[in-house]
Structure formats: structure tokens, C-alpha cells
Coordinates of C-alpha atoms in Angstrom, one line a residue:
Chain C
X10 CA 7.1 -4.8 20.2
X11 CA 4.0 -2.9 19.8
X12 CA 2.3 -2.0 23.4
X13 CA -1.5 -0.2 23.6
X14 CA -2.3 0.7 26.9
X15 CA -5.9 1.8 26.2
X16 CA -8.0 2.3 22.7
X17 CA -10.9 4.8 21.9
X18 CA -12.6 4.9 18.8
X19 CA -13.9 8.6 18.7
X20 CA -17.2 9.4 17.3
X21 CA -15.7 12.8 16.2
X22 CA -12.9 14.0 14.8
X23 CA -12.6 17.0 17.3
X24 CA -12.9 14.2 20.4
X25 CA -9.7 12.0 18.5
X26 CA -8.0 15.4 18.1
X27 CA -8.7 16.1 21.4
X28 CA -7.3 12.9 23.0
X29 CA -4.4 13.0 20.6
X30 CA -2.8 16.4 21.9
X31 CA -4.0 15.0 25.5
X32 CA -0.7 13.5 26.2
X33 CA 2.7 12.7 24.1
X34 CA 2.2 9.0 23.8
X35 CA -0.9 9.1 22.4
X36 CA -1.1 8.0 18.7
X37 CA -3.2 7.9 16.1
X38 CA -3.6 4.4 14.6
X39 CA -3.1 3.5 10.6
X40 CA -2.9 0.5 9.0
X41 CA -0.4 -0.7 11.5
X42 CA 2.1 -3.2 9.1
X43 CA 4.6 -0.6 9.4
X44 CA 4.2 0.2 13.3
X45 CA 4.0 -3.6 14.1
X46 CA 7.6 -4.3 12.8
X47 CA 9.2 -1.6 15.5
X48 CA 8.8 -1.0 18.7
X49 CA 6.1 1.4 20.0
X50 CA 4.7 2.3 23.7
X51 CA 1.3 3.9 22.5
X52 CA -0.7 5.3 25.9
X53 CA -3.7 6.0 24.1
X54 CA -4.2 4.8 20.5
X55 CA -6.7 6.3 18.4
X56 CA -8.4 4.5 16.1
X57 CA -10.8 6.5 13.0
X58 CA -12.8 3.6 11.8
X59 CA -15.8 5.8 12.9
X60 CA -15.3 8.7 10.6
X61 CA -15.9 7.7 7.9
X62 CA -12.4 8.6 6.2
X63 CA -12.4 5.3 4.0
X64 CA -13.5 6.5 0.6
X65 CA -12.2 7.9 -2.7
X66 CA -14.4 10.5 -4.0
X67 CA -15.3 13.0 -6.8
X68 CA -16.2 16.7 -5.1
X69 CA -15.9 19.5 -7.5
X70 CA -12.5 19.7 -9.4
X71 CA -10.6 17.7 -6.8
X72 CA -10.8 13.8 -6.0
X73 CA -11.1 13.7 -2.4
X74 CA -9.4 10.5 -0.8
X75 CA -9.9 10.2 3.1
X76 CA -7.1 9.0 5.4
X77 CA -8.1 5.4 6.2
X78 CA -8.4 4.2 2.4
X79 CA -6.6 1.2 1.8
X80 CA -3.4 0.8 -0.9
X81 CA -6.0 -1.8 -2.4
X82 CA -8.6 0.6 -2.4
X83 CA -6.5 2.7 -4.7
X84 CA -5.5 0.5 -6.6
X85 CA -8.6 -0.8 -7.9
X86 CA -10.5 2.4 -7.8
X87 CA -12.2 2.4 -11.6
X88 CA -11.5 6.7 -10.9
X89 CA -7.8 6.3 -9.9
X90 CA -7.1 3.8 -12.7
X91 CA -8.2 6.4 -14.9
X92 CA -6.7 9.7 -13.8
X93 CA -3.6 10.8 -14.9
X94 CA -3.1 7.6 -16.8
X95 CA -3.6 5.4 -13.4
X96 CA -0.3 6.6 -11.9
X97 CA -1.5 6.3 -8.5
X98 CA -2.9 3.0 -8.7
X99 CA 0.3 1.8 -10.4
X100 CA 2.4 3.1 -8.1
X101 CA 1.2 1.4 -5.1
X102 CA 0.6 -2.2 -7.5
X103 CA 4.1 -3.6 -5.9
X104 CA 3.4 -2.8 -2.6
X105 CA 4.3 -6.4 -1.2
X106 CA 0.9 -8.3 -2.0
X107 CA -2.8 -8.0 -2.5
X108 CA -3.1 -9.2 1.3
X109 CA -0.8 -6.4 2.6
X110 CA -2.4 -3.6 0.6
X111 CA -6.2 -4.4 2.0
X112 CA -4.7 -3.2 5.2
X113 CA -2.4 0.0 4.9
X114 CA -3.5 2.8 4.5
X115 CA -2.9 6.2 2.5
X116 CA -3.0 8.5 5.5
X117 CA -0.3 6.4 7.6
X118 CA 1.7 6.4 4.6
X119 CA 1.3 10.3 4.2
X120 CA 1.3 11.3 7.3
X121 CA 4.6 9.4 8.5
X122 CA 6.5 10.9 5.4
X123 CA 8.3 7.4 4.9
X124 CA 11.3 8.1 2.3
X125 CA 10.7 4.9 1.0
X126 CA 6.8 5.2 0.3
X127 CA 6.1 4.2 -3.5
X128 CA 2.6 6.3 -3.0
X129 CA 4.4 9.5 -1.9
X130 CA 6.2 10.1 -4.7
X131 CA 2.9 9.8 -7.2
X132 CA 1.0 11.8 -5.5
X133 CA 3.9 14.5 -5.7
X134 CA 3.9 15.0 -8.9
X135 CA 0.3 15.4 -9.1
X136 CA -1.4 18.1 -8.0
X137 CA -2.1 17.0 -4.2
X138 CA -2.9 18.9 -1.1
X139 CA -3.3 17.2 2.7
X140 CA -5.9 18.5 5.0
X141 CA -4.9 18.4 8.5
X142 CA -7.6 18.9 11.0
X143 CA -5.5 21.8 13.1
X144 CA -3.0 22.3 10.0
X145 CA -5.7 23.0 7.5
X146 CA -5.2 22.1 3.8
X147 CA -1.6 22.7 2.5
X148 CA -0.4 21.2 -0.4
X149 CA 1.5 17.6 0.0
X150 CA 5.4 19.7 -1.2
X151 CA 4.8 22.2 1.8
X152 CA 3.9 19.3 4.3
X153 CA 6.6 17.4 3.2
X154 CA 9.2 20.4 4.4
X155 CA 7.5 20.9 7.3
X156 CA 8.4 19.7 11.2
X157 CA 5.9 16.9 12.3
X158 CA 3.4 18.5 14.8
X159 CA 0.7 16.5 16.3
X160 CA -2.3 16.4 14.3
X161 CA -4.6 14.5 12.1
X162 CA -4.6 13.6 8.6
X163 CA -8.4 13.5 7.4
X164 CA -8.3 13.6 3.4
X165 CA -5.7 14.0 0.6
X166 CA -7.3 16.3 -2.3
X167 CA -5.8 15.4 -5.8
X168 CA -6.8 18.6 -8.3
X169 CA -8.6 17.1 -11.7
X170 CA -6.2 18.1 -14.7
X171 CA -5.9 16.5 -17.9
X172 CA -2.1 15.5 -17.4
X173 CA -0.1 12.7 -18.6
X174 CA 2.0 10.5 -16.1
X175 CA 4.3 7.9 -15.8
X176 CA 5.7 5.8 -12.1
X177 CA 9.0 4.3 -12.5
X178 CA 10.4 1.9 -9.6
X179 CA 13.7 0.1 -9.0
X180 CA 13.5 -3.5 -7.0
X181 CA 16.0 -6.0 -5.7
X182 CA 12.7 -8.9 -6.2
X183 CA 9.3 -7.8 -6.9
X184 CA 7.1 -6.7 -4.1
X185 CA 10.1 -5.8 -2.2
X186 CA 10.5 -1.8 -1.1
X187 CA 12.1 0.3 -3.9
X188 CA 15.5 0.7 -4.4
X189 CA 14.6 3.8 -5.8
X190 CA 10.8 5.4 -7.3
X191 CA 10.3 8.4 -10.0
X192 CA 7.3 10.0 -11.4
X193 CA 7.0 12.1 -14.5
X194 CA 3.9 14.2 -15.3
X195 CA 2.8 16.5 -17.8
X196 CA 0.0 19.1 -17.5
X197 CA -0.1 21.2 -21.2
X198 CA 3.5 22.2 -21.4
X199 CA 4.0 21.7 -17.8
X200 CA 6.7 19.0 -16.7
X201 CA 6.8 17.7 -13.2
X202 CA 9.5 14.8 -12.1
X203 CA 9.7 13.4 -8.4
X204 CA 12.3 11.1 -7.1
X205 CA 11.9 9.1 -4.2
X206 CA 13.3 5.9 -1.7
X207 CA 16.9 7.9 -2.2
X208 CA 16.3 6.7 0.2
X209 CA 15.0 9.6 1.9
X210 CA 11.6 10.7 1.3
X211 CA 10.2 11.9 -2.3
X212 CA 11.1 15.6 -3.5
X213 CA 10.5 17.5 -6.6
X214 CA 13.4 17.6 -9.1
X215 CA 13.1 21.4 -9.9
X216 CA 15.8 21.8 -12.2
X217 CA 14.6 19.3 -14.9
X218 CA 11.2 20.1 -14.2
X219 CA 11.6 23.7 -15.6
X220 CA 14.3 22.6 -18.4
X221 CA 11.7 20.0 -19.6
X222 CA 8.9 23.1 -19.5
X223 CA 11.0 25.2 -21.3
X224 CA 12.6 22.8 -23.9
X225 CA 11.4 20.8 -26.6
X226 CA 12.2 17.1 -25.5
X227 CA 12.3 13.9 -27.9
X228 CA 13.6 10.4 -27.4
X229 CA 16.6 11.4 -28.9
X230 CA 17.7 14.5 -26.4
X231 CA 16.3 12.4 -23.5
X232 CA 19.7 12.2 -21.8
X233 CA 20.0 15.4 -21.6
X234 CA 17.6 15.9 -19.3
X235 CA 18.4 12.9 -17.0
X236 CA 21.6 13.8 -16.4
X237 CA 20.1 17.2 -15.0
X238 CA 18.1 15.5 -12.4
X239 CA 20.9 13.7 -11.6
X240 CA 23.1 16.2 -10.3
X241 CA 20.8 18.2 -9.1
X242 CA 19.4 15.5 -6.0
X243 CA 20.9 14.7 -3.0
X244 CA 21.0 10.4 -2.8
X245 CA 22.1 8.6 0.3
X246 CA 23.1 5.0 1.1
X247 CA 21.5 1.7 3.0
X248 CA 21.1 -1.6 2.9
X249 CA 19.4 -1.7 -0.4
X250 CA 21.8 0.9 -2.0
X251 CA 24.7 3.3 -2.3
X252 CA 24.1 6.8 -3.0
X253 CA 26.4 6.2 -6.7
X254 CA 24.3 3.2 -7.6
X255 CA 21.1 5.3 -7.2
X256 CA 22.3 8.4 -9.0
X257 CA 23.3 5.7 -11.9
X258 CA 19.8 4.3 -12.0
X259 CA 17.7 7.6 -11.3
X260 CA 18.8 8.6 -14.9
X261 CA 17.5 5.3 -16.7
X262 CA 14.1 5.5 -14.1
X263 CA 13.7 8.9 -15.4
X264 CA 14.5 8.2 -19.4
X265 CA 12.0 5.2 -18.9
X266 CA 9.4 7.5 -17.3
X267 CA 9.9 10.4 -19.9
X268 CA 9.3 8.2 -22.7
X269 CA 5.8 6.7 -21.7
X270 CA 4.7 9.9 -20.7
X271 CA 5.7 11.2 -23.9
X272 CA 4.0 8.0 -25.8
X273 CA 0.9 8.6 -23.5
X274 CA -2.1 9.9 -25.6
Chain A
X26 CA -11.4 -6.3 25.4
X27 CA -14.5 -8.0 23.7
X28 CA -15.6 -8.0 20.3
X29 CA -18.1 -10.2 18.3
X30 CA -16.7 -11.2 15.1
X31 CA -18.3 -14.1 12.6
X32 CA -16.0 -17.2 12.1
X33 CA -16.2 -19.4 8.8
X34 CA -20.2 -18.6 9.3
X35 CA -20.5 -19.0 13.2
X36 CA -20.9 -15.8 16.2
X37 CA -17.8 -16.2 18.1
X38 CA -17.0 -13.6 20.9
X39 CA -13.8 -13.0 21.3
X40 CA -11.3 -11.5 24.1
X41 CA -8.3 -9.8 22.9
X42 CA -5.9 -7.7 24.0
X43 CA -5.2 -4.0 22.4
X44 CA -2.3 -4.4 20.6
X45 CA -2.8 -8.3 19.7
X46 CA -3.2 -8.9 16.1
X47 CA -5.8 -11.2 14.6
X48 CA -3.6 -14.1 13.4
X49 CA -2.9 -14.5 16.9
X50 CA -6.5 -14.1 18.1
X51 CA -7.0 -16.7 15.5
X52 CA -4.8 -19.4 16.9
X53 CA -5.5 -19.3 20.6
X54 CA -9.3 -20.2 19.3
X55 CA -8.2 -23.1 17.7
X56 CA -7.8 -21.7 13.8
X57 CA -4.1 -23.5 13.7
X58 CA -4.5 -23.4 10.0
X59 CA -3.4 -20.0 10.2
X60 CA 0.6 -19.9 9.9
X61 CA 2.9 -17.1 10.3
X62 CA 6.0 -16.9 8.7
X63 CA 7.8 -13.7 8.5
X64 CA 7.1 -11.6 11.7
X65 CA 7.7 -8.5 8.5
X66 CA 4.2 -8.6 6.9
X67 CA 5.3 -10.1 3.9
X68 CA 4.7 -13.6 3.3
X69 CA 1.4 -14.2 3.2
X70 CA 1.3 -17.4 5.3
X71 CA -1.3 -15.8 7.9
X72 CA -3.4 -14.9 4.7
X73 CA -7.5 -15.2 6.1
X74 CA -10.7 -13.3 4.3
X75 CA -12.0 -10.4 6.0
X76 CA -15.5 -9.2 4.9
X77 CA -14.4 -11.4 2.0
X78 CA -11.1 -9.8 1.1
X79 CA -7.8 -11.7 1.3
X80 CA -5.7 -9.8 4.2
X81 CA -2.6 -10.4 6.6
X82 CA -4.1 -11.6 9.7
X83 CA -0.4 -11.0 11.4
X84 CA -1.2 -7.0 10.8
X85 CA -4.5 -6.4 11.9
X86 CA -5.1 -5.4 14.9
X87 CA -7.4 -7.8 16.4
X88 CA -10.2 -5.0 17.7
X89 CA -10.4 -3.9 14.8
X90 CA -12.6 -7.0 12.7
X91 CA -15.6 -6.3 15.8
X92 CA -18.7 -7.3 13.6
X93 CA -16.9 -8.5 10.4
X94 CA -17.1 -12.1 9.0
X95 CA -13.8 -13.8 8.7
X96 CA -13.0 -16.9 6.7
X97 CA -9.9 -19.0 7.3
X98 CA -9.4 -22.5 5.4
X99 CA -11.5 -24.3 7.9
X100 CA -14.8 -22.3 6.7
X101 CA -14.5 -23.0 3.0
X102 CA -13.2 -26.8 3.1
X103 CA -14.5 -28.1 -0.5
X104 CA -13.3 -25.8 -2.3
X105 CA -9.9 -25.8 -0.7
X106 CA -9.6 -30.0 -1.0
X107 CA -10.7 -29.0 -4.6
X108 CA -7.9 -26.8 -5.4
X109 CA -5.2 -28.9 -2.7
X110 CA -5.5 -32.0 -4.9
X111 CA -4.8 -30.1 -8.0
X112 CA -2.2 -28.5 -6.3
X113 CA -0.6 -32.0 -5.1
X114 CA -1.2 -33.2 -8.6
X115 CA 1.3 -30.6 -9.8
X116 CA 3.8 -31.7 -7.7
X117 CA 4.0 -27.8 -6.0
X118 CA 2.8 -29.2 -2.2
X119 CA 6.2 -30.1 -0.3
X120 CA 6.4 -29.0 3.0
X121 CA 3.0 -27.6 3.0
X122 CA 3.1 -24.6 6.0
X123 CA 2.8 -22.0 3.0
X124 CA -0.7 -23.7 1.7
X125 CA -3.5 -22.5 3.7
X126 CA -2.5 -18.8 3.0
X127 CA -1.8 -19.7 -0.4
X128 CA -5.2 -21.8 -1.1
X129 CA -7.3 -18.7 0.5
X130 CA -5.4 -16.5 -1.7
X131 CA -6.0 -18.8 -4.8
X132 CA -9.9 -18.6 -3.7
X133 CA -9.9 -15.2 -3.3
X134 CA -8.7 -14.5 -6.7
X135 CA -11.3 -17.2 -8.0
X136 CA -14.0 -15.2 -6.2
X137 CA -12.5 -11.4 -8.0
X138 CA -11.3 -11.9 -11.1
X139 CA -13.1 -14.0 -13.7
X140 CA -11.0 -15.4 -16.2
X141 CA -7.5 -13.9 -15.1
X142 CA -4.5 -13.7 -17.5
X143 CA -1.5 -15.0 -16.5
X144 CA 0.0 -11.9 -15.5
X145 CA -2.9 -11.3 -13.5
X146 CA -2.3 -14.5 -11.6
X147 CA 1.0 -14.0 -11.0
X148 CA 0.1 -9.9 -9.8
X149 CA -2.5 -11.4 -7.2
X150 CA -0.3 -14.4 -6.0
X151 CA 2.9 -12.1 -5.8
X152 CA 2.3 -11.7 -1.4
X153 CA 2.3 -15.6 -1.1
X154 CA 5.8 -16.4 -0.5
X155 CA 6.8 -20.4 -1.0
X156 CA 10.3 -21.4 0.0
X157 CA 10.0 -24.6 -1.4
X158 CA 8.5 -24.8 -5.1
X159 CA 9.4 -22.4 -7.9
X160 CA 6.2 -21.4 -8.5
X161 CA 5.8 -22.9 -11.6
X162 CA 4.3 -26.0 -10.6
X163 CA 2.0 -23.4 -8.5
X164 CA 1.0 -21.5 -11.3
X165 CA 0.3 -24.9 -13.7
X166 CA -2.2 -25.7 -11.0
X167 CA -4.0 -22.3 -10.6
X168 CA -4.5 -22.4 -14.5
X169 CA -6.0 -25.9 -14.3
X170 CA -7.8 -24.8 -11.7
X171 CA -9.4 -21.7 -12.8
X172 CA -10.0 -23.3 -16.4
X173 CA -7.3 -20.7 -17.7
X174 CA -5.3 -22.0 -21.0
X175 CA -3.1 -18.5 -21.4

């Protein structure tokens, strides 16, 4: 069960990073659906409802989305709908229900690097960086190598390109987590594809990413480049899967996401 | 600790614990329309408005709704006995513990999208489990109620 032994809600991002690297147990707070299923001593949890870190916003090339936006939020933002053919507000569509998606958030999702996170994997194949408060901004690949070190997830920064995308997910029953998640983008000549819920958390497939740059592909040589992704990721196995079932099905989520990006206008 | 939150249009103070979540909060002050039905955050049962929006009272935490306006069932009766005899009509009420969460979602919807398609309905509705029906008799009464011939 989830324990809070004493809350502050910080007036200042410095004070909540302060009280954050004051002691171990301390935690900062996200949507909490995820936290309330486990069990979890917090000392001190942190809560950012005062920071102002709940909005999606246009600042120069980059839409700026702060930590505390809602899956909701992002979903019906009239700017997310738009970019890169919508593929973040599709992507986090089946999230469970409307009801559950008004209360988690992008940064918790982000921040805890879930493997099975349908949002992860979009934002991968787009142009995304996190800014950390001590960390800085990095962009969401290198964070996702990193270790976890204590800090505080203000913002994700998504670059404004004129690309094409696509979200694929697998599903025992819909709203259930994903068996498995792909995205496909495609900046000019540039081909992205990210795989995710294998079930460990979403990573660039570099190999078909460059053979897709570098090759002409059609609906009929599709295959080819399916199979490369394939063997090039590593899949694993639990409850929802076996490693061979999700190899299998990676290649048809990856044809399927190919094809509308290569229908997208 | 304290917070002052606004029930089905009445100040109520309330005293809750850190890591208590509002569905709780909710049913020690009487709201027993509020179910709970999952303990995994994904059935929907606990379903209650907050500023308006339909969201899983069993998942948030109760601090945080200090000075927002929640509505549960109780707080928007007539339109709820509206939809609930339609619903009934249909033949989709059996055992009934699922309807409160499902009503306030059916509202909800009502209140967002004007005019829904069918796939729309089903999109918005998808986080209201029913163990009962099979969802069709549900759906025939959301149409009828929303005027919806799709």
C-alpha cells in the first residue's frame, strides 16, 4: 500500500528540488495510478501543482509540454492532434479510459521510463528532449540510457518538423496495456522506427531506421524491412507475452505502421 | 490534513489523510454512490466529475482536489433518473454497482461532445467496465439518449 508521511507543495521548483535530494525516501508525486497499485513508503512527497507545469505550449520551433499535463490533455490538444499527423495524441487514446487519462501524467510516465508506456515510444520517434531541473535538457534517447539519479522532470520539448507518423499497438482487449507498441516517422527522407512494451521500455530500431533512409520502400518491399527490425531487437517474455510471439507481431505492427505513414500526405 | 473542496454545489471541509485517495474521502462523508471495483484503476466504477471532468476517484489523491468542485451522482439527480430509466428500458441495468460511474460518464460525454458518432461513444465509454451486460443494450440507450441515430 501507498504510505505519505508528510506532503509539501513547493512554491518553487529549487525548494521541491531541494526537499527531494533532502533524504532517499522522498518522492516526487505524478499522477499516482501507477504508484497506488504497488507498495510505496514515501517520507516526504512532493507534489508540483504550484508550478505551473500543466500546459502544452508553442515557444519557438519546439512544443513545450510541462511535466504535470494530463494523458487527456494530450490527447485532446487541437496542437498535438495536429503535429506529426496526431501520433502523440493517438498513442496515448487506449490508455485504459477517458477517466484514467484526466489523472496521469506525462512526466510520471517519462520520468519512470515504464517499458510498457504507449507515450514513450511516440515521443521517441519524434524529435523529443527532457529538461531535468539538475540534468538540464538531454534528448528523451540519451535519458532513456541513462541510470535514474534523483531529479525533476519539468518539461518535455518536442522540435516542430514537418514529418509524417504512424503508432501501432498490440492488445489482448482494448484499453488493456500493450502487448507490444511501434512508431514510424518520417522527416524528408529520414526514417525513424521505435518499438516498445517488449516488454522492456521503447528503443530506437537503428538498423531499419537507416535501411529505410537509404532505400526506396513501397508496399511491395515492405517485408523486407520488417524482418530487419526484427532481428535486430532484443524481446523478452511476461504475462502478456513470449519473446517469439512478440518478434512475430513486431513485423506486422511495423508493416502496418510503414504503410500509413507512407499513405500520409 | 484539511482541505475545502465543493460537493454537488455545497462548501464541505474535509479531513483526509496524505496518502488517502478521494473515492475513499468520498464514502466516509456519506457519497456511497461512489463504488470501487478494481483496486487496478481500471474500471471506472469510482468515476466522479472533478472541475467538470470525468476522473477515477480511486486514484486521486485526496489533497489534491483542495478548492475544486466535485460532482458525484447525488449532485446531478434529473438528469441521471433521465438517462437510468432509459437505461432500464434497454434492459442493460442488472446488478446495478457499475451505474453510478457509468451514468456520470454517460453525462460527461453529454456535456463534451455534441452529437458523438458511434465510435466516439464507444472511445469515451471504453473505462466503464460492466460485468453484466454486453454493452449493447448500453450503447442502444446512450444513442436514444443523446438523440444519436448512427
Amino acid at each position: 500500500m501507498l504510505i505519505i508521511n508528510d506532503l509539501v507543495q513547493p512554491d518553487t521548483i529549487e525548494e521541491a528540488y531541494r526537499i527531494l535530494i533532502a533524504r532517499k525516501t522522498n518522492s516526487v508525486l505524478g499522477g499516482c495510478a501507477f504508484l497506488r497499485m504497488g507498495s510505496r513508503n514515501i517520507g516526504t512527497a512532493i507534489d508540483l501543482a504550484k508550478l505551473g507545469l500543466n500546459t502544452i505550449k508553442e515557444v519557438d520551433d519546439y512544443i513545450q509540454i510541462g511535466a504535470m499535463t494530463t494523458f487527456r490533455d494530450i490527447e485532446c490538444s487541437p496542437l498535438l492532434q495536429q503535429f506529426a499527423d496526431g501520433v502523440l495524441s493517438k498513442a496515448v487514446s487506449h490508455v485504459i479510459g477517458i477517466q484514467f487519462r484526466n489523472v496521469v501524467t506525462i512526466g510520471a510516465s517519462v520520468y519512470s521510463k515504464y517499458g510498457f508506456s504507449d507515450l514513450l515510444t511516440a515521443l521517441l520517434v519524434l524529435e523529443t528532449d527532457v529538461e531535468l531541473f539538475k540534468g538540464g535538457r538531454i534528448s528523451l534517447a540519451e535519458f532513456l540510457d541513462k541510470p535514474n539519479e534523483r531529479d525533476i522532470l519539468m518539461n518535455i520539448w518536442i522540435k516542430k518538423v514537418d514529418c509524417r507518423a504512424a503508432y501501432q499497438s498490440m492488445r489482448m482487449s482494448a484499453s488493456d496495456y500493450p502487448v507490444l507498441n511501434v512508431a514510424v516517422a518520417k522527416t524528408g527522407t529520414d526514417w525513424l522506427v521505435t518499438v516498445g512494451a517488449r516488454p522492456r521500455k521503447a528503443i530506437i530500431a537503428r538498423h531499419i531506421s537507416t535501411a529505410l533512409s537509404q532505400k526506396n520502400v513501397n508496399s511491395e518491399n515492405v517485408d523486407f524491412f520488417a524482418n530487419i527490425a526484427c532481428e535486430e531487437l532484443v524481446f523478452g517474455t511476461n504475462a502478456r507475452g513470449t519473446a517469439q510471439y512478440r518478434q512475430a507481431m513486431c513485423k506486422v505492427l511495423i508493416k502496418r505502421a510503414i504503410k500509413e505513414v507512407l499513405l500520409c500526405k | 490534513m484539511q482541505i475545502d473542496v465543493t460537493i454537488n454545489n455545497k462548501q464541505i471541509s474535509l479531513t483526509v489523510d496524505f496518502n488517502e485517495f478521494l473515492a475513499d474521502s468520498l464514502r466516509k462523508h456519506g457519497f456511497s454512490s461512489v463504488r470501487k471495483g478494481c483496486d487496478t484503476s481500471c474500471c471506472g466504477l469510482c468515476s466522479v466529475w472533478i472541475d467538470g471532468k470525468p476522473t477515477l476517484s480511486c486514484s486521486v489523491l485526496a489533497f489534491r482536489v483542495a478548492g475544486k468542485n466535485i460532482t458525484t451522482i447525488e449532485g446531478v439527480e434529473t438528469e441521471a433518473e433521465a438517462f437510468a430509466q432509459i437505461l432500464a428500458a434497454e434492459g442493460a441495468e442488472q446488478c446495478g454497482f457499475c451505474s453510478p460511474g457509468f451514468i456520470m460518464t454517460v453525462l460527461a460525454l453529454k456535456n463534451e461532445i455534441p452529437n458523438p458518432t458511434e465510435e466516439q461513444i464507444i472511445h469515451y465509454l471504453t473505462g466503464n467496465l460492466c460485468r453484466c451486460t454486453g454493452y449493447m443494450g448500453q450503447l442502444r440507450a446512450v444513442k436514444t439518449y443523446l438523440g444519436v441515430n448512427t
